[in-house]
């Protein structure tokens, strides 16, 4: 590590990153390309498997891909040019001209993963404890490693966050998002036509559904090879939360039931409920082979840095999906961290400045997501 007081920057840091999904990869790539030495520990063995969903490719994500020469963002994104609101019978109630850019989790993950060296990405390796004062991590094989800085990019169920902030708990927002992805090639032509180049919504009394095109799993963007991604926010409507979140192996899950793990009666019940949606959304839900469900939570930490340990991405703040900002926030956290190290004369000053600005950003975003969701689901 070197600290250049005259140029006010820190370089050559040894950084241990816990979590190798979006947040860990954005951080690892930007640190490596700024003269630092990141190593990523990812608890899953092998490549991460998509939950299949779409991601709004906010401008900072696209800039990250092009600035680092990872891929031309055009190659893995789709666009809509109109935001449309349908009536219950499926007519267009309102249309607003607006360009949105979308990608898929799997296409983006693949690009980021390919841009980070294999020898610095350790799969099947979970971090079980952190000593923030010395930037030391304990790995699940019992070994310890000490670096200059630790970054925990462990997602909403981060164990490092639980260790550093034991009183912080994700708060359930009282509704869920049912989700699905379907190949456009298998859909009726009228359905494809309705959704093409649009970001389409239906707002019911206590539900909200939306759909947009995303690329195919390898980033394919040509018509015919794309997928339609839908998200259906719904209240429990008298149903038992425990029953919905108990998966095919009879395990009750707290946060989500991934594709392939919903029990048949639960999937059938939700498909039946699709009859309350405009017909084109009902078709979409019924043509989707694999529904999955995610509980909506809010999460806020009071600060993102404790000594030499940082919390980043969903490990620090979980904002509701209405903000379309989870992945963009992880990218923003990563680039802001590298910028702070490049513009401060000491690691501690850089981390303190980063924590201040990104904690403020995360707190504001979570509050905005709560407000958006509660209004849309009539939960006020
Ligand atoms: C497999 C997967 C699929 C997803 N699919 C979608 C999608 O389709 N649409 C969407 O909008 N969002 C999806 N998300 C969520 C989305 O990636 C995040 O909300 C957002 O990008 C912020 O990412 P993150 O890196 O902070 O957290 P996450 O993406 O949740 O990643 C956290 C990572 O940390 C690892 N980890 C956790 N604890 C430890 C530990 N102790 N030691 C080592 N590793 C640890 C986890 O295995 C995981 O890979 C998905 C996340 C994952 C992990």
Coordinates of C-alpha atoms and ligand atoms in Angstrom, one line a residue:
X1 CA 0.0 0.0 0.0
X2 CA 1.2 3.5 -0.6
X3 CA -0.3 6.8 0.6
X4 CA 0.8 9.7 -1.6
X5 CA 0.1 12.8 0.6
X6 CA 1.3 15.2 -2.1
X7 CA -1.2 13.8 -4.7
X8 CA -3.7 12.9 -2.0
X9 CA -4.4 9.4 -3.1
X10 CA -4.0 5.8 -1.8
X11 CA -2.9 3.0 -4.2
X12 CA -1.8 -0.6 -4.1
X13 CA -4.3 -1.7 -1.4
X14 CA -4.9 -5.4 -0.6
X15 CA -8.7 -5.7 -0.5
X16 CA -10.7 -8.8 0.5
X17 CA -14.2 -8.8 -0.9
X18 CA -16.8 -11.1 0.6
X19 CA -19.5 -11.8 -2.0
X20 CA -19.0 -12.3 -5.7
X21 CA -22.3 -11.2 -7.2
X22 CA -22.9 -7.7 -8.7
X23 CA -21.6 -5.6 -5.8
X24 CA -18.5 -7.7 -5.3
X25 CA -17.7 -7.8 -9.0
X26 CA -18.2 -4.0 -9.6
X27 CA -15.9 -3.4 -6.6
X28 CA -13.3 -6.0 -7.7
X29 CA -13.1 -4.7 -11.2
X30 CA -12.9 -1.0 -10.4
X31 CA -10.3 -1.6 -7.7
X32 CA -8.1 -3.9 -9.9
X33 CA -8.2 -1.3 -12.7
X34 CA -7.1 1.5 -10.3
X35 CA -4.0 -0.2 -9.1
X36 CA -5.3 -2.2 -6.1
X37 CA -5.2 -5.9 -5.4
X38 CA -8.7 -7.2 -4.7
X39 CA -9.6 -10.9 -4.0
X40 CA -13.2 -12.0 -4.1
X41 CA -14.6 -14.8 -1.8
X42 CA -17.9 -16.2 -3.0
X43 CA -19.7 -18.7 -0.9
X44 CA -21.5 -20.4 -3.8
X45 CA -19.6 -23.1 -5.7
X46 CA -19.3 -22.4 -9.5
X47 CA -21.1 -19.7 -11.5
X48 CA -24.0 -17.9 -9.8
X49 CA -27.3 -18.9 -11.4
X50 CA -29.7 -16.2 -12.4
X51 CA -33.1 -15.8 -10.7
X52 CA -33.9 -15.0 -14.3
X53 CA -34.9 -11.5 -13.9
X54 CA -34.5 -8.1 -15.6
X55 CA -32.5 -5.2 -14.4
X56 CA -33.0 -1.5 -15.4
X57 CA -29.6 -0.7 -16.9
X58 CA -29.2 2.8 -15.4
X59 CA -26.7 5.1 -17.0
X60 CA -24.0 4.4 -14.4
X61 CA -24.1 0.7 -15.1
X62 CA -23.7 1.4 -18.9
X63 CA -20.9 3.8 -18.2
X64 CA -19.2 1.2 -16.0
X65 CA -19.3 -1.3 -18.9
X66 CA -18.0 1.1 -21.5
X67 CA -15.4 3.0 -19.3
X68 CA -13.8 -0.3 -18.3
X69 CA -14.0 -1.7 -21.9
X70 CA -16.0 -4.7 -20.7
X71 CA -18.7 -4.7 -23.4
X72 CA -20.6 -2.2 -25.5
X73 CA -23.7 -1.7 -23.4
X74 CA -25.8 -1.7 -26.6
X75 CA -24.8 -5.4 -27.1
X76 CA -26.6 -6.6 -23.9
X77 CA -29.5 -4.1 -23.5
X78 CA -33.0 -3.6 -24.8
X79 CA -34.9 -0.3 -24.9
X80 CA -38.5 0.8 -24.5
X81 CA -39.6 4.2 -25.8
X82 CA -43.0 4.5 -24.1
X83 CA -44.4 4.0 -20.6
X84 CA -47.9 2.7 -21.0
X85 CA -50.6 2.2 -18.5
X86 CA -53.4 -0.3 -19.3
X87 CA -57.0 -0.5 -18.1
X88 CA -58.3 -3.7 -16.5
X89 CA -59.7 -4.6 -19.9
X90 CA -56.4 -4.1 -21.6
X91 CA -56.9 -0.8 -23.4
X92 CA -54.2 1.9 -23.2
X93 CA -55.3 4.4 -20.6
X94 CA -52.3 6.6 -20.7
X95 CA -48.9 6.7 -22.6
X96 CA -45.9 8.8 -21.8
X97 CA -42.9 9.0 -24.2
X98 CA -39.8 7.9 -22.3
X99 CA -36.7 5.8 -23.1
X100 CA -35.7 3.1 -20.6
X101 CA -32.8 0.7 -21.0
X102 CA -32.9 -2.9 -19.7
X103 CA -30.7 -5.8 -19.3
X104 CA -30.9 -9.2 -17.7
X105 CA -29.2 -10.3 -14.5
X106 CA -27.5 -13.3 -16.2
X107 CA -26.2 -11.3 -19.2
X108 CA -24.7 -8.6 -16.9
X109 CA -23.3 -11.0 -14.4
X110 CA -21.5 -13.0 -17.2
X111 CA -19.9 -9.9 -18.6
X112 CA -18.7 -8.7 -15.1
X113 CA -17.5 -12.2 -14.2
X114 CA -15.5 -12.5 -17.4
X115 CA -13.8 -9.2 -16.7
X116 CA -12.4 -10.3 -13.3
X117 CA -9.5 -12.7 -13.2
X118 CA -10.3 -16.3 -12.2
X119 CA -7.2 -16.5 -9.9
X120 CA -8.6 -13.7 -7.7
X121 CA -12.2 -15.1 -7.6
X122 CA -12.5 -17.9 -5.0
X123 CA -15.8 -19.9 -5.2
X124 CA -17.1 -22.2 -2.5
X125 CA -15.5 -19.9 0.1
X126 CA -17.7 -18.3 2.7
X127 CA -16.5 -15.6 5.1
X128 CA -17.6 -16.5 8.6
X129 CA -16.3 -13.5 10.6
X130 CA -14.6 -10.2 10.2
X131 CA -12.2 -8.3 12.6
X132 CA -12.7 -4.7 11.4
X133 CA -9.8 -3.2 13.4
X134 CA -7.2 -5.3 11.5
X135 CA -9.1 -5.9 8.2
X136 CA -9.0 -9.7 8.9
X137 CA -11.5 -12.2 7.6
X138 CA -12.1 -15.8 8.9
X139 CA -13.0 -18.2 6.1
X140 CA -15.2 -21.3 6.6
X141 CA -12.2 -23.6 6.5
X142 CA -11.0 -21.9 9.7
X143 CA -8.1 -19.9 8.1
X144 CA -7.7 -16.2 8.5
X145 CA -6.5 -13.6 6.1
X146 CA -5.5 -10.0 6.8
X147 CA -5.5 -7.2 4.3
X148 CA -5.7 -3.4 4.2
X149 CA -9.5 -3.2 3.8
X150 CA -12.4 -5.7 3.8
X151 CA -15.5 -5.1 1.7
X152 CA -18.6 -7.2 2.5
X153 CA -20.9 -7.3 -0.6
X154 CA -22.9 -10.1 0.8
X155 CA -26.5 -9.1 -0.2
X156 CA -29.6 -8.6 1.9
X157 CA -28.8 -11.5 4.3
X158 CA -25.2 -10.4 5.0
X159 CA -23.7 -12.2 8.0
X160 CA -21.0 -9.5 8.2
X161 CA -23.7 -6.8 8.6
X162 CA -25.4 -9.0 11.3
X163 CA -22.1 -9.1 13.1
X164 CA -21.3 -5.4 12.8
X165 CA -24.9 -4.1 13.3
X166 CA -26.7 -6.8 15.3
X167 CA -29.8 -4.6 16.0
X168 CA -30.4 -3.9 12.2
X169 CA -33.1 -6.2 10.8
X170 CA -34.7 -6.2 7.3
X171 CA -38.3 -4.9 7.7
X172 CA -41.0 -6.7 5.8
X173 CA -43.1 -4.3 3.7
X174 CA -46.3 -6.5 3.8
X175 CA -46.4 -7.4 0.1
X176 CA -44.5 -9.6 -2.3
X177 CA -43.3 -9.5 -5.9
X178 CA -44.3 -12.4 -8.1
X179 CA -41.9 -12.6 -11.0
X180 CA -41.3 -14.5 -14.2
X181 CA -39.4 -14.5 -17.4
X182 CA -40.6 -16.0 -20.7
X183 CA -39.0 -16.5 -24.1
X184 CA -40.7 -14.2 -26.6
X185 CA -40.4 -17.0 -29.2
X186 CA -43.1 -19.0 -27.3
X187 CA -45.5 -16.2 -26.9
X188 CA -48.6 -15.4 -29.0
X189 CA -47.7 -12.6 -31.6
X190 CA -50.4 -10.3 -30.2
X191 CA -48.7 -10.5 -26.8
X192 CA -45.3 -9.7 -28.2
X193 CA -46.7 -6.8 -30.2
X194 CA -48.4 -5.2 -27.1
X195 CA -45.2 -5.2 -25.1
X196 CA -42.6 -4.5 -27.8
X197 CA -40.7 -1.2 -27.2
X198 CA -42.9 -0.3 -24.2
X199 CA -42.6 -0.4 -20.4
X200 CA -46.1 -1.5 -19.7
X201 CA -48.0 -1.2 -16.3
X202 CA -51.4 -2.1 -14.9
X203 CA -52.2 -0.6 -11.5
X204 CA -55.1 -2.3 -9.6
X205 CA -56.5 -1.6 -6.2
X206 CA -53.9 -3.5 -4.3
X207 CA -51.7 -4.8 -7.0
X208 CA -49.3 -3.5 -9.6
X209 CA -47.9 -5.4 -12.6
X210 CA -45.3 -4.4 -15.1
X211 CA -43.4 -5.9 -18.0
X212 CA -40.5 -5.2 -20.3
X213 CA -38.3 -7.0 -22.8
X214 CA -34.8 -8.1 -21.6
X215 CA -32.1 -9.8 -23.6
X216 CA -31.8 -13.6 -23.9
X217 CA -29.5 -15.4 -21.4
X218 CA -26.4 -14.7 -23.4
X219 CA -27.3 -11.1 -24.0
X220 CA -29.2 -11.7 -27.3
X221 CA -31.1 -8.6 -28.3
X222 CA -32.5 -9.5 -31.7
X223 CA -36.3 -9.7 -31.9
X224 CA -37.3 -13.4 -31.5
X225 CA -34.4 -14.2 -29.2
X226 CA -35.3 -11.8 -26.3
X227 CA -37.3 -12.6 -23.2
X228 CA -40.2 -10.8 -21.5
X229 CA -39.7 -10.0 -17.9
X230 CA -42.6 -9.3 -15.6
X231 CA -43.0 -8.2 -12.0
X232 CA -46.3 -8.4 -10.2
X233 CA -46.5 -6.7 -6.8
X234 CA -49.3 -8.2 -4.8
X235 CA -50.6 -8.2 -1.2
X236 CA -51.4 -11.5 0.5
X237 CA -55.1 -11.2 -0.3
X238 CA -56.0 -13.3 2.7
X239 CA -53.5 -16.0 1.9
X240 CA -51.0 -17.4 4.4
X241 CA -47.5 -16.0 4.0
X242 CA -46.0 -19.1 5.5
X243 CA -47.7 -21.4 2.9
X244 CA -46.4 -19.3 0.0
X245 CA -42.8 -19.2 1.3
X246 CA -42.6 -22.9 2.1
X247 CA -40.8 -24.4 -0.8
X248 CA -40.8 -27.8 -2.5
X249 CA -38.6 -29.3 0.1
X250 CA -40.9 -28.1 2.9
X251 CA -38.4 -25.4 4.0
X252 CA -39.9 -22.1 5.0
X253 CA -37.9 -19.3 3.4
X254 CA -37.9 -15.7 4.6
X255 CA -36.9 -13.7 1.5
X256 CA -37.7 -15.5 -1.7
X257 CA -38.6 -18.8 -3.3
X258 CA -36.4 -19.1 -6.4
X259 CA -37.5 -20.5 -9.8
X260 CA -38.4 -24.2 -9.7
X261 CA -39.0 -24.2 -5.9
X262 CA -42.6 -22.9 -5.6
X263 CA -45.1 -25.7 -4.6
X264 CA -47.7 -26.5 -7.2
X265 CA -50.8 -25.3 -5.3
X266 CA -49.1 -22.0 -4.7
X267 CA -48.2 -21.5 -8.4
X268 CA -51.7 -22.6 -9.5
X269 CA -53.4 -20.2 -7.1
X270 CA -51.3 -17.3 -8.4
X271 CA -52.0 -18.2 -12.0
X272 CA -55.7 -18.2 -11.2
X273 CA -55.4 -14.8 -9.6
X274 CA -53.9 -13.6 -12.9
X275 CA -57.6 -13.5 -14.1
X276 CA -57.8 -10.2 -12.2
X277 CA -55.2 -8.6 -14.5
X278 CA -55.6 -7.2 -18.1
X279 CA -55.9 -10.2 -20.5
X280 CA -52.4 -9.6 -22.0
X281 CA -50.8 -9.8 -18.5
X282 CA -52.9 -12.9 -17.7
X283 CA -51.5 -14.5 -20.9
X284 CA -48.0 -13.6 -19.9
X285 CA -48.3 -15.1 -16.4
X286 CA -49.9 -18.2 -17.7
X287 CA -47.3 -18.7 -20.5
X288 CA -44.4 -18.4 -18.0
X289 CA -43.0 -21.8 -17.1
X290 CA -41.5 -20.9 -13.8
X291 CA -42.9 -18.3 -11.4
X292 CA -41.0 -17.2 -8.4
X293 CA -41.7 -14.9 -5.5
X294 CA -39.7 -12.4 -3.5
X295 CA -40.8 -10.7 -0.2
X296 CA -40.4 -7.0 -0.3
X297 CA -38.1 -5.6 2.5
X298 CA -36.5 -2.4 3.5
X299 CA -33.1 -2.3 5.1
X300 CA -31.0 0.6 6.3
X301 CA -27.7 0.6 8.2
X302 CA -26.5 3.6 10.2
X303 CA -23.1 3.6 8.6
X304 CA -21.2 1.7 5.9
X305 CA -17.8 1.6 7.5
X306 CA -16.5 0.2 10.8
X307 CA -12.8 0.7 11.1
X308 CA -11.4 -1.1 8.0
X309 CA -14.6 -3.1 7.2
X310 CA -17.1 -1.7 4.5
X311 CA -20.7 -2.8 3.8
X312 CA -21.6 -2.4 0.1
X313 CA -24.7 -2.9 -2.2
X314 CA -27.7 -4.8 -0.7
X315 CA -25.6 -5.7 2.3
X316 CA -26.0 -2.1 3.5
X317 CA -29.3 -0.9 2.0
X318 CA -32.1 -2.7 0.4
X319 CA -34.4 -0.4 -1.5
X320 CA -37.7 -1.6 -2.9
X321 CA -37.6 -2.7 -6.6
X322 CA -39.9 0.3 -7.6
X323 CA -36.7 2.4 -7.4
X324 CA -35.1 0.2 -10.1
X325 CA -31.8 1.0 -8.4
X326 CA -30.4 -2.1 -6.6
X327 CA -27.8 -3.0 -9.1
X328 CA -27.1 0.6 -10.0
X329 CA -26.5 1.4 -6.3
X330 CA -24.0 -1.4 -6.0
X331 CA -22.2 0.0 -9.1
X332 CA -22.3 3.5 -7.6
X333 CA -21.0 2.3 -4.2
X334 CA -18.1 0.6 -6.0
X335 CA -17.0 3.5 -8.2
X336 CA -17.4 6.0 -5.3
X337 CA -15.1 3.8 -3.1
X338 CA -12.4 3.8 -5.8
X339 CA -12.9 7.6 -6.3
X340 CA -12.6 8.2 -2.6
X341 CA -9.3 6.3 -2.4
X342 CA -8.0 8.2 -5.3
X343 CA -8.8 11.6 -3.8
X344 CA -7.8 11.2 -0.1
X345 CA -4.3 11.0 1.5
X346 CA -5.2 8.2 3.9
X347 CA -7.3 5.0 3.8
X348 CA -9.2 6.0 6.9
X349 CA -10.1 9.5 5.5
X350 CA -11.2 7.9 2.2
X351 CA -13.4 5.3 3.9
X352 CA -15.0 7.9 6.2
X353 CA -15.8 10.2 3.3
X354 CA -17.2 7.3 1.3
X355 CA -19.4 6.1 4.2
X356 CA -20.8 9.6 4.7
X357 CA -21.9 10.2 1.1
X358 CA -23.1 6.6 0.3
X359 CA -25.0 6.2 3.6
X360 CA -26.8 9.4 2.8
X361 CA -27.6 8.2 -0.7
X362 CA -28.7 4.7 0.5
X363 CA -30.9 6.2 3.3
X364 CA -32.7 8.5 0.8
X365 CA -33.2 5.7 -1.7
X366 CA -34.7 3.4 0.8
X367 CA -37.1 6.1 2.0
X368 CA -38.1 6.9 -1.6
X369 CA -38.7 3.2 -2.3
X370 CA -41.0 2.9 0.8
X371 CA -43.0 5.9 -0.3
X372 CA -43.4 4.6 -3.9
X373 CA -44.4 1.1 -2.8
X374 CA -46.9 2.1 -0.1
X375 CA -48.7 4.5 -2.4
X376 CA -48.8 1.9 -5.3
X377 CA -50.1 -0.9 -3.1
X378 CA -52.5 1.3 -1.2
X379 CA -50.7 0.6 2.1
X380 CA -50.9 4.0 3.6
Ligands
LIG1 C1 -27.9 -15.6 -7.8 C2 -28.5 -14.2 -7.8 C3 -29.5 -13.9 -8.8 C4 -30.1 -12.7 -8.8 N1 -31.0 -12.4 -9.8 C5 -31.6 -11.2 -9.8 C6 -32.6 -10.9 -10.8 O1 -32.9 -11.7 -11.7 N2 -33.1 -9.6 -10.8 C7 -32.8 -8.7 -9.9 O2 -33.3 -7.6 -9.9 N3 -32.0 -8.9 -8.9 C8 -31.4 -10.2 -8.8 N4 -30.5 -10.5 -7.8 C9 -30.2 -9.4 -6.8 C10 -29.3 -8.4 -7.3 O3 -28.1 -9.0 -7.7 C11 -28.9 -7.4 -6.2 O4 -30.1 -6.9 -5.6 C12 -28.1 -6.2 -6.6 O5 -27.4 -6.4 -7.8 C13 -27.1 -5.9 -5.5 O6 -26.1 -6.9 -5.5 P1 -25.2 -7.4 -4.2 O7 -23.9 -7.9 -4.9 O8 -25.1 -6.3 -3.3 O9 -26.0 -8.6 -3.5 P2 -26.4 -10.0 -4.1 O10 -26.6 -10.0 -5.5 O11 -27.5 -10.5 -3.2 O12 -25.1 -10.9 -3.8 C14 -24.5 -11.3 -2.6 C15 -23.5 -12.3 -2.9 O13 -22.7 -12.6 -1.7 C16 -22.6 -13.9 -1.5 N5 -22.4 -14.1 0.0 C17 -23.3 -13.9 1.0 N6 -22.7 -14.1 2.2 C18 -21.4 -14.5 1.9 C19 -20.4 -14.8 2.8 N7 -20.5 -14.8 4.1 N8 -19.2 -15.2 2.2 C20 -19.0 -15.2 0.9 N9 -20.0 -14.9 0.0 C21 -21.2 -14.5 0.5 C22 -23.9 -14.5 -2.0 O14 -23.7 -15.9 -2.3 C23 -24.1 -13.7 -3.2 O15 -23.4 -14.2 -4.4 C24 -29.8 -11.7 -7.8 C25 -28.8 -12.0 -6.8 C26 -28.2 -13.3 -6.8 C27 -27.2 -13.6 -5.8

